[in-house]
Coordinates of N, CA and C in Angstrom, one line a residue:
Chain W
G1 N 100.3 84.5 92.5 CA 101.3 83.5 92.9 C 101.3 83.4 94.4
D2 N 102.1 82.4 94.8 CA 102.2 82.2 96.3 C 103.0 83.3 96.9
S3 N 102.7 83.7 98.1 CA 103.4 84.8 98.8 C 103.3 84.6 100.3
V4 N 104.2 85.3 101.0 CA 104.2 85.4 102.5 C 104.4 86.8 102.9
T5 N 103.6 87.2 103.9 CA 103.6 88.5 104.4 C 103.9 88.5 105.9
Q6 N 104.9 89.2 106.3 CA 105.3 89.3 107.7 C 105.1 90.7 108.2
M7 N 104.9 90.8 109.6 CA 104.9 92.1 110.1 C 106.3 92.8 110.0
E8 N 106.2 94.1 109.8 CA 107.4 94.8 109.6 C 108.1 95.0 110.9
G9 N 109.4 95.1 110.8 CA 110.2 95.4 112.1 C 110.8 96.7 112.0
P10 N 111.8 97.0 112.8 CA 112.2 96.1 113.9 C 111.2 96.0 115.1
V11 N 111.2 94.9 115.7 CA 110.4 94.7 116.9 C 111.4 94.8 118.1
T12 N 111.1 95.7 119.0 CA 112.0 95.9 120.1 C 111.3 95.5 121.4
L13 N 111.8 94.6 122.2 CA 111.2 94.1 123.4 C 112.2 94.1 124.5
S14 N 111.7 94.1 125.7 CA 112.6 93.9 126.9 C 112.7 92.4 127.2
E15 N 113.8 92.0 127.8 CA 114.0 90.6 128.1 C 112.9 90.1 129.0
E16 N 112.5 88.9 128.7 CA 111.4 88.2 129.4 C 110.0 88.6 128.9
A17 N 109.9 89.5 127.9 CA 108.6 89.9 127.4 C 108.1 88.7 126.5
F18 N 106.8 88.8 126.2 CA 106.2 87.9 125.3 C 106.3 88.4 123.9
L19 N 106.6 87.4 123.0 CA 106.9 87.8 121.6 C 105.8 87.2 120.7
T20 N 105.3 88.0 119.8 CA 104.5 87.5 118.6 C 105.0 88.2 117.4
I21 N 105.3 87.4 116.4 CA 105.7 87.9 115.0 C 104.6 87.3 114.1
N22 N 103.9 88.2 113.5 CA 102.8 87.7 112.6 C 103.3 87.3 111.2
C23 N 102.7 86.2 110.7 CA 103.0 85.8 109.4 C 101.7 85.2 108.7
T24 N 101.3 85.7 107.6 CA 100.2 85.1 106.8 C 100.7 84.8 105.4
Y25 N 100.0 83.9 104.8 CA 100.5 83.4 103.5 C 99.3 83.3 102.5
T26 N 99.7 83.3 101.2 CA 98.7 83.0 100.2 C 99.4 81.8 99.3
A27 N 98.6 80.8 99.1 CA 99.2 79.7 98.4 C 98.1 78.8 97.8
T28 N 98.4 78.3 96.6 CA 97.5 77.3 96.1 C 97.9 75.9 96.6
G29 N 97.0 75.0 96.9 CA 97.4 73.8 97.4 C 97.6 73.8 98.9
Y30 N 98.5 72.9 99.4 CA 98.7 72.8 100.8 C 100.2 72.9 101.1
P31 N 100.6 74.2 101.4 CA 102.0 74.4 101.6 C 102.6 73.8 103.0
S32 N 103.8 73.6 103.0 CA 104.5 73.5 104.3 C 105.0 74.9 104.7
L33 N 105.0 75.1 106.0 CA 105.4 76.4 106.5 C 106.6 76.3 107.5
F34 N 107.4 77.4 107.4 CA 108.7 77.3 108.1 C 109.0 78.7 108.8
W35 N 109.7 78.7 109.8 CA 110.4 79.9 110.4 C 111.9 79.6 110.3
Y36 N 112.6 80.5 109.7 CA 114.0 80.5 109.7 C 114.5 81.7 110.5
V37 N 115.7 81.5 111.1 CA 116.3 82.6 111.9 C 117.7 82.9 111.3
Q38 N 118.1 84.2 111.3 CA 119.4 84.6 110.9 C 120.0 85.5 111.9
Y39 N 121.0 84.9 112.7 CA 121.7 85.7 113.7 C 122.7 86.6 113.0
P40 N 123.1 87.7 113.7 CA 124.0 88.6 113.1 C 125.2 87.9 112.5
G41 N 125.5 88.2 111.2 CA 126.7 87.6 110.6 C 126.7 86.2 110.3
E42 N 125.5 85.5 110.4 CA 125.4 84.1 110.2 C 124.4 83.8 109.0
G43 N 124.3 82.5 108.7 CA 123.4 82.1 107.6 C 122.0 81.9 108.2
L44 N 121.2 81.2 107.4 CA 119.8 80.9 107.7 C 119.7 79.6 108.4
Q45 N 119.1 79.6 109.5 CA 118.9 78.3 110.3 C 117.4 78.0 110.4
L46 N 117.0 76.8 110.2 CA 115.7 76.4 110.4 C 115.4 76.5 111.9
L47 N 114.3 77.2 112.3 CA 113.8 77.3 113.6 C 112.8 76.3 113.9
L48 N 111.7 76.2 113.1 CA 110.7 75.3 113.3 C 109.9 75.1 112.0
K49 N 109.0 74.1 111.9 CA 108.3 73.9 110.7 C 106.9 73.2 111.0
A50 N 106.0 73.3 110.1 CA 104.7 72.6 110.2 C 104.3 72.2 108.8
T51 N 103.8 71.0 108.6 CA 103.5 70.5 107.3 C 102.1 70.4 107.0
K52 N 101.2 70.5 108.0 CA 99.8 70.4 107.7 C 99.0 71.2 108.7
A53 N 97.7 71.4 108.3 CA 96.9 72.3 109.2 C 96.8 71.8 110.6
D54 N 96.9 72.7 111.5 CA 96.8 72.5 113.0 C 98.0 71.9 113.6
D55 N 99.0 71.6 112.8 CA 100.4 71.2 113.3 C 100.9 72.4 114.1
K56 N 101.6 72.0 115.2 CA 102.4 73.1 115.9 C 103.9 72.7 115.8
G57 N 104.7 73.6 115.3 CA 106.1 73.5 115.3 C 106.7 74.2 116.5
S58 N 107.7 73.6 117.1 CA 108.3 74.2 118.3 C 109.8 73.9 118.4
N59 N 110.5 74.9 118.9 CA 112.0 74.7 119.1 C 112.5 75.8 119.9
K60 N 113.4 75.6 120.8 CA 114.0 76.6 121.6 C 113.0 77.6 122.3
G61 N 111.9 77.1 122.7 CA 110.9 77.9 123.3 C 110.0 78.7 122.4
F62 N 110.3 78.6 121.1 CA 109.4 79.2 120.1 C 108.4 78.2 119.6
E63 N 107.2 78.8 119.3 CA 106.1 77.9 118.7 C 105.4 78.7 117.6
A64 N 104.8 77.9 116.7 CA 104.0 78.4 115.7 C 103.0 77.4 115.3
T65 N 101.7 77.7 115.1 CA 100.7 76.8 114.7 C 100.2 77.1 113.3
Y66 N 100.1 76.1 112.5 CA 99.6 76.2 111.1 C 98.1 76.3 111.1
R67 N 97.6 77.5 110.8 CA 96.2 77.8 110.9 C 95.7 78.0 109.4
K68 N 95.0 77.0 108.9 CA 94.6 77.0 107.5 C 93.4 78.0 107.4
E69 N 92.5 78.1 108.4 CA 91.3 78.9 108.3 C 91.7 80.4 108.2
T70 N 92.8 80.8 108.8 CA 93.3 82.2 108.8 C 94.5 82.4 107.9
T71 N 95.0 81.3 107.3 CA 96.2 81.3 106.5 C 97.3 82.0 107.2
S72 N 97.6 81.5 108.5 CA 98.6 82.2 109.3 C 99.5 81.2 109.9
F73 N 100.7 81.7 110.4 CA 101.7 80.9 111.0 C 102.5 81.8 111.9
H74 N 101.8 82.3 112.9 CA 102.5 83.3 113.8 C 103.5 82.7 114.7
L75 N 104.6 83.4 114.9 CA 105.7 82.9 115.8 C 105.5 83.5 117.1
E76 N 105.6 82.7 118.2 CA 105.4 83.1 119.6 C 106.5 82.6 120.4
K77 N 106.8 83.3 121.5 CA 107.7 82.9 122.5 C 107.3 83.5 123.8
G78 N 107.2 82.8 124.9 CA 106.7 83.3 126.1 C 107.6 84.3 126.8
S79 N 108.9 84.1 126.7 CA 109.9 84.9 127.5 C 111.1 85.0 126.7
V80 N 111.3 86.1 126.0 CA 112.5 86.3 125.1 C 113.8 86.6 125.9
Q81 N 114.9 86.3 125.3 CA 116.2 86.6 125.9 C 117.0 87.5 124.9
V82 N 118.0 88.1 125.4 CA 118.9 89.0 124.6 C 119.4 88.1 123.4
S83 N 119.7 86.9 123.7 CA 120.3 86.0 122.6 C 119.3 85.7 121.5
D84 N 118.0 86.0 121.7 CA 117.1 85.8 120.6 C 117.1 86.9 119.6
S85 N 117.9 88.0 119.8 CA 118.0 89.1 118.8 C 118.5 88.5 117.5
A86 N 117.7 88.7 116.4 CA 118.1 88.2 115.1 C 117.0 88.6 114.1
V87 N 117.1 88.2 112.9 CA 116.1 88.4 111.9 C 115.4 87.1 111.7
Y88 N 114.0 87.1 111.8 CA 113.2 86.0 111.6 C 112.4 86.0 110.3
F89 N 112.5 84.9 109.6 CA 111.9 84.8 108.3 C 110.8 83.7 108.3
C90 N 109.6 84.1 107.8 CA 108.6 83.1 107.6 C 108.7 82.7 106.1
A91 N 108.5 81.4 105.8 CA 108.6 80.9 104.5 C 107.6 79.7 104.2
L92 N 107.3 79.5 103.0 CA 106.5 78.4 102.6 C 107.1 77.6 101.4
S93 N 106.7 76.4 101.3 CA 107.1 75.6 100.1 C 105.9 74.8 99.8
T94 N 105.8 74.6 98.5 CA 104.7 73.7 98.0 C 105.2 72.5 97.4
D95 N 104.4 71.6 97.0 CA 104.8 70.3 96.6 C 105.6 70.3 95.3
S96 N 105.3 71.4 94.5 CA 106.1 71.4 93.2 C 107.4 72.0 93.5
N97 N 108.4 71.2 93.4 CA 109.8 71.6 93.5 C 110.3 72.0 94.9
Y98 N 109.5 72.3 95.8 CA 109.8 72.6 97.2 C 110.6 73.8 97.4
Q99 N 110.7 74.7 96.4 CA 111.4 76.0 96.6 C 110.7 76.8 97.7
L100 N 111.5 77.5 98.4 CA 111.0 78.3 99.5 C 110.6 79.7 99.0
I101 N 109.4 80.2 99.4 CA 109.0 81.5 99.1 C 109.0 82.2 100.5
W102 N 109.7 83.4 100.5 CA 110.0 84.0 101.8 C 109.2 85.3 102.1
G103 N 109.0 85.5 103.4 CA 108.6 86.8 103.8 C 109.8 87.7 103.9
A104 N 109.5 89.0 104.1 CA 110.5 90.0 104.1 C 111.5 90.0 105.3
G105 N 111.1 89.2 106.3 CA 112.0 89.1 107.5 C 111.6 90.2 108.5
T106 N 111.7 89.8 109.8 CA 111.4 90.8 110.9 C 112.6 90.8 111.8
K107 N 113.2 92.0 112.0 CA 114.3 92.1 112.9 C 113.8 92.2 114.3
L108 N 114.3 91.4 115.2 CA 113.9 91.4 116.6 C 115.1 91.9 117.4
I109 N 114.8 92.9 118.2 CA 115.9 93.4 119.1 C 115.4 93.2 120.6
I110 N 116.2 92.5 121.4 CA 115.8 92.3 122.8 C 116.8 93.1 123.6
K111 N 116.2 94.0 124.5 CA 117.1 94.8 125.3 C 117.1 94.2 126.8
P112 N 118.3 94.2 127.4 CA 118.4 93.7 128.7 C 117.6 94.5 129.7
Chain I
E1 N 126.7 67.3 113.4 CA 125.6 67.3 112.4 C 126.2 67.8 111.0
P2 N 125.8 67.1 110.0 CA 126.3 67.5 108.6 C 125.9 68.9 108.3
E3 N 126.7 69.6 107.6 CA 126.5 71.0 107.2 C 126.6 71.3 105.7
V4 N 126.0 72.3 105.3 CA 126.2 72.8 103.9 C 127.3 73.8 104.0
T5 N 128.4 73.7 103.2 CA 129.5 74.7 103.3 C 129.6 75.5 102.0
Q6 N 129.8 76.8 102.1 CA 129.9 77.6 101.0 C 131.3 78.4 101.0
T7 N 131.9 78.5 99.8 CA 133.1 79.3 99.7 C 133.1 80.1 98.4
P8 N 133.7 81.3 98.4 CA 134.3 81.9 99.6 C 133.2 82.6 100.4
S9 N 133.6 83.1 101.6 CA 132.6 83.8 102.4 C 132.3 85.2 101.9
H10 N 133.3 85.8 101.3 CA 133.2 87.1 100.7 C 134.0 87.1 99.4
Q11 N 133.3 87.6 98.3 CA 134.0 87.7 97.0 C 133.8 89.1 96.5
V12 N 134.9 89.8 96.1 CA 134.8 91.1 95.6 C 135.3 91.0 94.1
T13 N 134.5 91.5 93.2 CA 134.8 91.3 91.8 C 134.5 92.6 91.0
Q14 N 135.2 92.8 90.0 CA 135.0 94.0 89.1 C 133.8 93.6 88.2
M15 N 133.0 94.7 87.9 CA 131.8 94.5 87.0 C 132.3 93.9 85.7
G16 N 131.5 93.0 85.1 CA 131.8 92.4 83.9 C 132.7 91.1 84.0
Q17 N 133.2 90.9 85.2 CA 134.0 89.7 85.4 C 133.1 88.5 85.7
E18 N 133.6 87.3 85.4 CA 132.9 86.1 85.8 C 133.2 85.7 87.2
V19 N 132.2 85.1 87.9 CA 132.4 84.7 89.3 C 131.8 83.3 89.5
I20 N 132.4 82.5 90.2 CA 131.9 81.2 90.6 C 131.8 81.1 92.1
L21 N 130.6 80.8 92.5 CA 130.3 80.6 93.9 C 130.2 79.1 94.2
R22 N 130.8 78.6 95.2 CA 130.9 77.1 95.4 C 130.1 76.7 96.7
C23 N 129.6 75.5 96.6 CA 128.8 75.0 97.7 C 129.1 73.5 97.7
V24 N 129.2 73.0 99.0 CA 129.2 71.5 99.2 C 128.0 71.2 99.9
P25 N 127.0 70.6 99.3 CA 125.8 70.2 100.0 C 126.0 69.0 101.0
I26 N 125.0 68.7 101.8 CA 125.1 67.5 102.6 C 125.1 66.3 101.7
S27 N 125.9 65.3 102.1 CA 126.3 64.3 101.1 C 125.2 63.4 100.6
N28 N 124.2 63.1 101.4 CA 123.1 62.2 100.8 C 121.9 63.0 100.4
H29 N 122.0 64.3 100.2 CA 120.9 65.1 99.8 C 120.7 65.0 98.3
L30 N 119.4 65.2 97.9 CA 119.1 65.1 96.5 C 118.7 66.3 95.8
Y31 N 118.2 67.3 96.5 CA 117.7 68.6 96.0 C 118.7 69.7 96.4
F32 N 118.9 70.6 95.4 CA 119.9 71.6 95.6 C 119.3 73.0 95.1
Y33 N 119.6 74.0 95.9 CA 119.0 75.3 95.6 C 120.0 76.4 95.7
W34 N 119.8 77.5 95.0 CA 120.5 78.8 95.2 C 119.4 79.8 95.4
Y35 N 119.7 80.7 96.4 CA 118.9 81.8 96.7 C 119.8 83.0 96.8
R36 N 119.2 84.2 96.7 CA 120.0 85.4 97.0 C 119.2 86.4 97.8
Q37 N 120.0 87.2 98.5 CA 119.4 88.2 99.4 C 120.1 89.5 99.2
I38 N 119.5 90.4 98.4 CA 120.1 91.8 98.3 C 119.9 92.5 99.6
L39 N 120.9 93.3 100.0 CA 120.9 93.9 101.3 C 119.6 94.7 101.6
G40 N 119.0 94.3 102.7 CA 117.8 95.0 103.1 C 116.5 94.5 102.4
Q41 N 116.7 93.4 101.6 CA 115.5 92.9 100.9 C 115.2 91.5 101.3
K42 N 114.2 90.9 100.7 CA 113.8 89.6 101.1 C 114.7 88.5 100.4
V43 N 114.7 87.3 100.9 CA 115.4 86.3 100.2 C 114.6 85.9 99.0
E44 N 115.4 85.6 97.9 CA 114.7 85.3 96.6 C 115.2 84.0 96.0
F45 N 114.4 83.2 95.5 CA 114.7 81.9 94.9 C 115.4 82.2 93.6
L46 N 116.5 81.5 93.3 CA 117.1 81.6 92.0 C 116.9 80.4 91.1
V47 N 117.3 79.2 91.7 CA 117.2 78.0 90.9 C 117.2 76.8 91.8
S48 N 116.6 75.7 91.3 CA 116.7 74.4 91.9 C 117.2 73.4 91.0
F49 N 117.8 72.3 91.6 CA 118.6 71.4 90.8 C 118.3 70.0 91.4
Y50 N 117.8 69.1 90.5 CA 117.5 67.7 91.0 C 117.8 66.8 89.9
N51 N 118.4 65.6 90.2 CA 118.6 64.6 89.2 C 119.5 65.1 88.1
N52 N 120.5 65.9 88.5 CA 121.5 66.4 87.6 C 121.0 67.4 86.5
E53 N 119.9 68.0 86.8 CA 119.4 69.1 85.9 C 118.6 70.1 86.7
I54 N 118.5 71.3 86.1 CA 117.7 72.3 86.6 C 116.2 71.9 86.6
S55 N 115.6 72.0 87.8 CA 114.2 71.6 87.9 C 113.3 72.8 87.8
E56 N 113.8 74.0 88.3 CA 113.0 75.2 88.1 C 114.0 76.4 88.3
K57 N 113.6 77.5 87.6 CA 114.4 78.7 87.8 C 113.5 79.9 87.8
S58 N 113.9 80.9 88.5 CA 113.1 82.1 88.6 C 113.5 83.1 87.4
E59 N 112.8 84.1 87.3 CA 113.0 85.1 86.2 C 114.3 85.8 86.4
I60 N 114.8 85.8 87.7 CA 116.1 86.4 88.0 C 117.2 85.6 87.3
F61 N 117.1 84.3 87.2 CA 118.1 83.4 86.7 C 118.1 83.5 85.2
D62 N 118.7 84.5 84.6 CA 118.8 84.7 83.2 C 120.0 84.0 82.6
D63 N 120.3 84.3 81.3 CA 121.4 83.6 80.6 C 122.8 83.9 81.2
Q64 N 122.9 84.9 82.1 CA 124.2 85.2 82.7 C 124.5 84.2 83.8
F65 N 123.5 83.4 84.3 CA 123.6 82.5 85.4 C 123.7 81.1 84.9
S66 N 124.5 80.2 85.6 CA 124.4 78.8 85.3 C 124.8 78.1 86.5
V67 N 124.4 76.8 86.6 CA 124.7 76.0 87.8 C 125.3 74.7 87.2
E68 N 126.1 74.1 88.1 CA 126.7 72.8 87.7 C 126.9 72.0 89.0
R69 N 126.9 70.7 88.8 CA 127.3 69.8 89.9 C 128.4 68.9 89.3
P70 N 129.6 69.4 89.2 CA 130.6 68.8 88.3 C 131.1 67.5 88.8
D71 N 131.1 67.2 90.1 CA 131.8 66.0 90.5 C 131.0 65.2 91.6
G72 N 129.7 65.4 91.6 CA 128.9 64.7 92.6 C 128.9 65.2 94.0
S73 N 129.8 66.2 94.3 CA 129.8 66.7 95.6 C 129.6 68.2 95.6
N74 N 130.4 68.9 94.7 CA 130.2 70.4 94.7 C 129.0 70.8 93.9
F75 N 128.5 72.0 94.2 CA 127.3 72.5 93.4 C 127.7 74.0 93.3
T76 N 127.9 74.4 92.0 CA 128.4 75.8 91.8 C 127.4 76.7 91.1
L77 N 127.5 77.9 91.4 CA 126.7 79.0 90.7 C 127.7 79.9 90.0
K78 N 127.5 80.0 88.7 CA 128.4 80.9 87.9 C 127.6 82.1 87.4
I79 N 128.2 83.2 87.6 CA 127.6 84.4 86.9 C 128.6 84.9 85.9
R80 N 128.2 84.9 84.6 CA 129.2 85.0 83.5 C 129.8 86.4 83.4
S81 N 128.9 87.4 83.5 CA 129.4 88.8 83.3 C 128.6 89.6 84.4
T82 N 129.3 89.8 85.5 CA 128.6 90.4 86.7 C 128.2 91.9 86.5
K83 N 127.1 92.2 87.1 CA 126.6 93.6 87.1 C 126.6 94.1 88.5
L84 N 126.5 95.4 88.6 CA 126.4 96.0 90.0 C 125.3 95.4 90.8
E85 N 124.1 95.2 90.1 CA 122.9 94.7 90.8 C 123.0 93.3 91.2
D86 N 124.1 92.6 90.9 CA 124.3 91.2 91.3 C 124.9 91.2 92.8
S87 N 125.3 92.3 93.3 CA 125.8 92.4 94.6 C 124.7 91.9 95.6
A88 N 125.0 90.9 96.4 CA 124.0 90.3 97.3 C 124.7 89.2 98.1
M89 N 124.0 88.7 99.0 CA 124.4 87.5 99.7 C 123.7 86.3 99.0
Y90 N 124.5 85.3 98.6 CA 124.0 84.1 97.9 C 124.1 82.9 98.8
F91 N 122.9 82.3 99.0 CA 122.8 81.1 99.8 C 122.6 79.9 99.0
C92 N 123.3 78.8 99.4 CA 123.1 77.5 98.8 C 122.3 76.7 99.9
A93 N 121.4 75.8 99.4 CA 120.7 75.0 100.3 C 120.6 73.6 99.7
S94 N 120.5 72.6 100.6 CA 120.2 71.2 100.1 C 119.1 70.6 100.9
M95 N 118.5 69.6 100.4 CA 117.4 68.9 101.0 C 117.5 67.4 100.7
G96 N 117.1 66.6 101.7 CA 117.2 65.1 101.4 C 116.0 64.6 100.6
D97 N 114.8 64.9 101.0 CA 113.6 64.6 100.2 C 112.6 65.7 100.5
G98 N 111.4 65.5 99.9 CA 110.4 66.5 100.0 C 109.8 66.7 101.4
Y99 N 110.1 65.7 102.3 CA 109.5 65.8 103.6 C 110.4 66.4 104.6
Q100 N 111.6 66.8 104.1 CA 112.6 67.4 105.0 C 112.8 68.9 104.7
P101 N 113.2 69.6 105.7 CA 113.5 71.1 105.4 C 114.8 71.2 104.7
Q102 N 115.0 72.4 104.1 CA 116.2 72.7 103.4 C 117.2 73.2 104.5
H103 N 118.5 72.8 104.3 CA 119.6 73.2 105.1 C 120.4 74.2 104.3
F104 N 120.8 75.3 105.0 CA 121.5 76.3 104.3 C 122.9 76.4 104.7
G105 N 123.7 76.9 103.8 CA 125.1 77.3 104.1 C 125.1 78.7 104.7
D106 N 126.3 79.2 105.1 CA 126.4 80.5 105.7 C 126.4 81.7 104.7
G107 N 126.4 81.3 103.4 CA 126.3 82.3 102.4 C 127.6 82.8 101.9
T108 N 127.6 83.4 100.7 CA 128.7 84.1 100.1 C 128.3 85.5 99.9
R109 N 129.0 86.5 100.4 CA 128.7 87.9 100.2 C 129.4 88.3 98.9
L110 N 128.7 88.6 97.9 CA 129.3 89.0 96.6 C 129.2 90.5 96.4
S111 N 130.3 91.2 96.3 CA 130.3 92.6 96.1 C 130.9 92.9 94.7
I112 N 130.1 93.6 93.9 CA 130.5 94.0 92.5 C 130.9 95.4 92.5
L113 N 132.1 95.7 92.1 CA 132.6 97.1 92.0 C 132.5 97.7 90.6

């Protein structure tokens, strides 16, 4: 079945460091790909999305490119801030029903 | 910006009791979902609802679970006889159409004693 694999956390970085959180997927068909973020004590917020190969999603300085050849959707940010500390979830949905299939989540800790 | 709202934010219930989790989706949305997240684990799909009926459900969504959209605005998840392992954060989501992302509520933390 369809699945999403994320790098395990926690990932601990210093402020202004470069961030990469790896995400790979397995899916039949052509999924849409998403990154959601969960700040401490809050719900799930959409961070960015991409719906077809080579699309780049971007928001708040974060970017991810839909790579069909490597079945990946890695999240990157050039310079992280303390306020980026959160849990980041990679997810996919397919045309049937659009339910989201989730990765395990990666906790990001940014130290000042 | 329109939001999905969920109530209550925290529910504590004795094992074996019925519980109803409530959600108000975004008003013009057509697709509705429930997910759960057991502490420390990944988010899991429970059920989707479209055109006034369940469109898909996971193997987690057994006979103890049911969903309703009783009045065209609320979307409820009922667990008939709760078990300890039902303790989790439950998220409601809604979506306008297949080209839009799902919007989530802040979740209901369900604790079964």
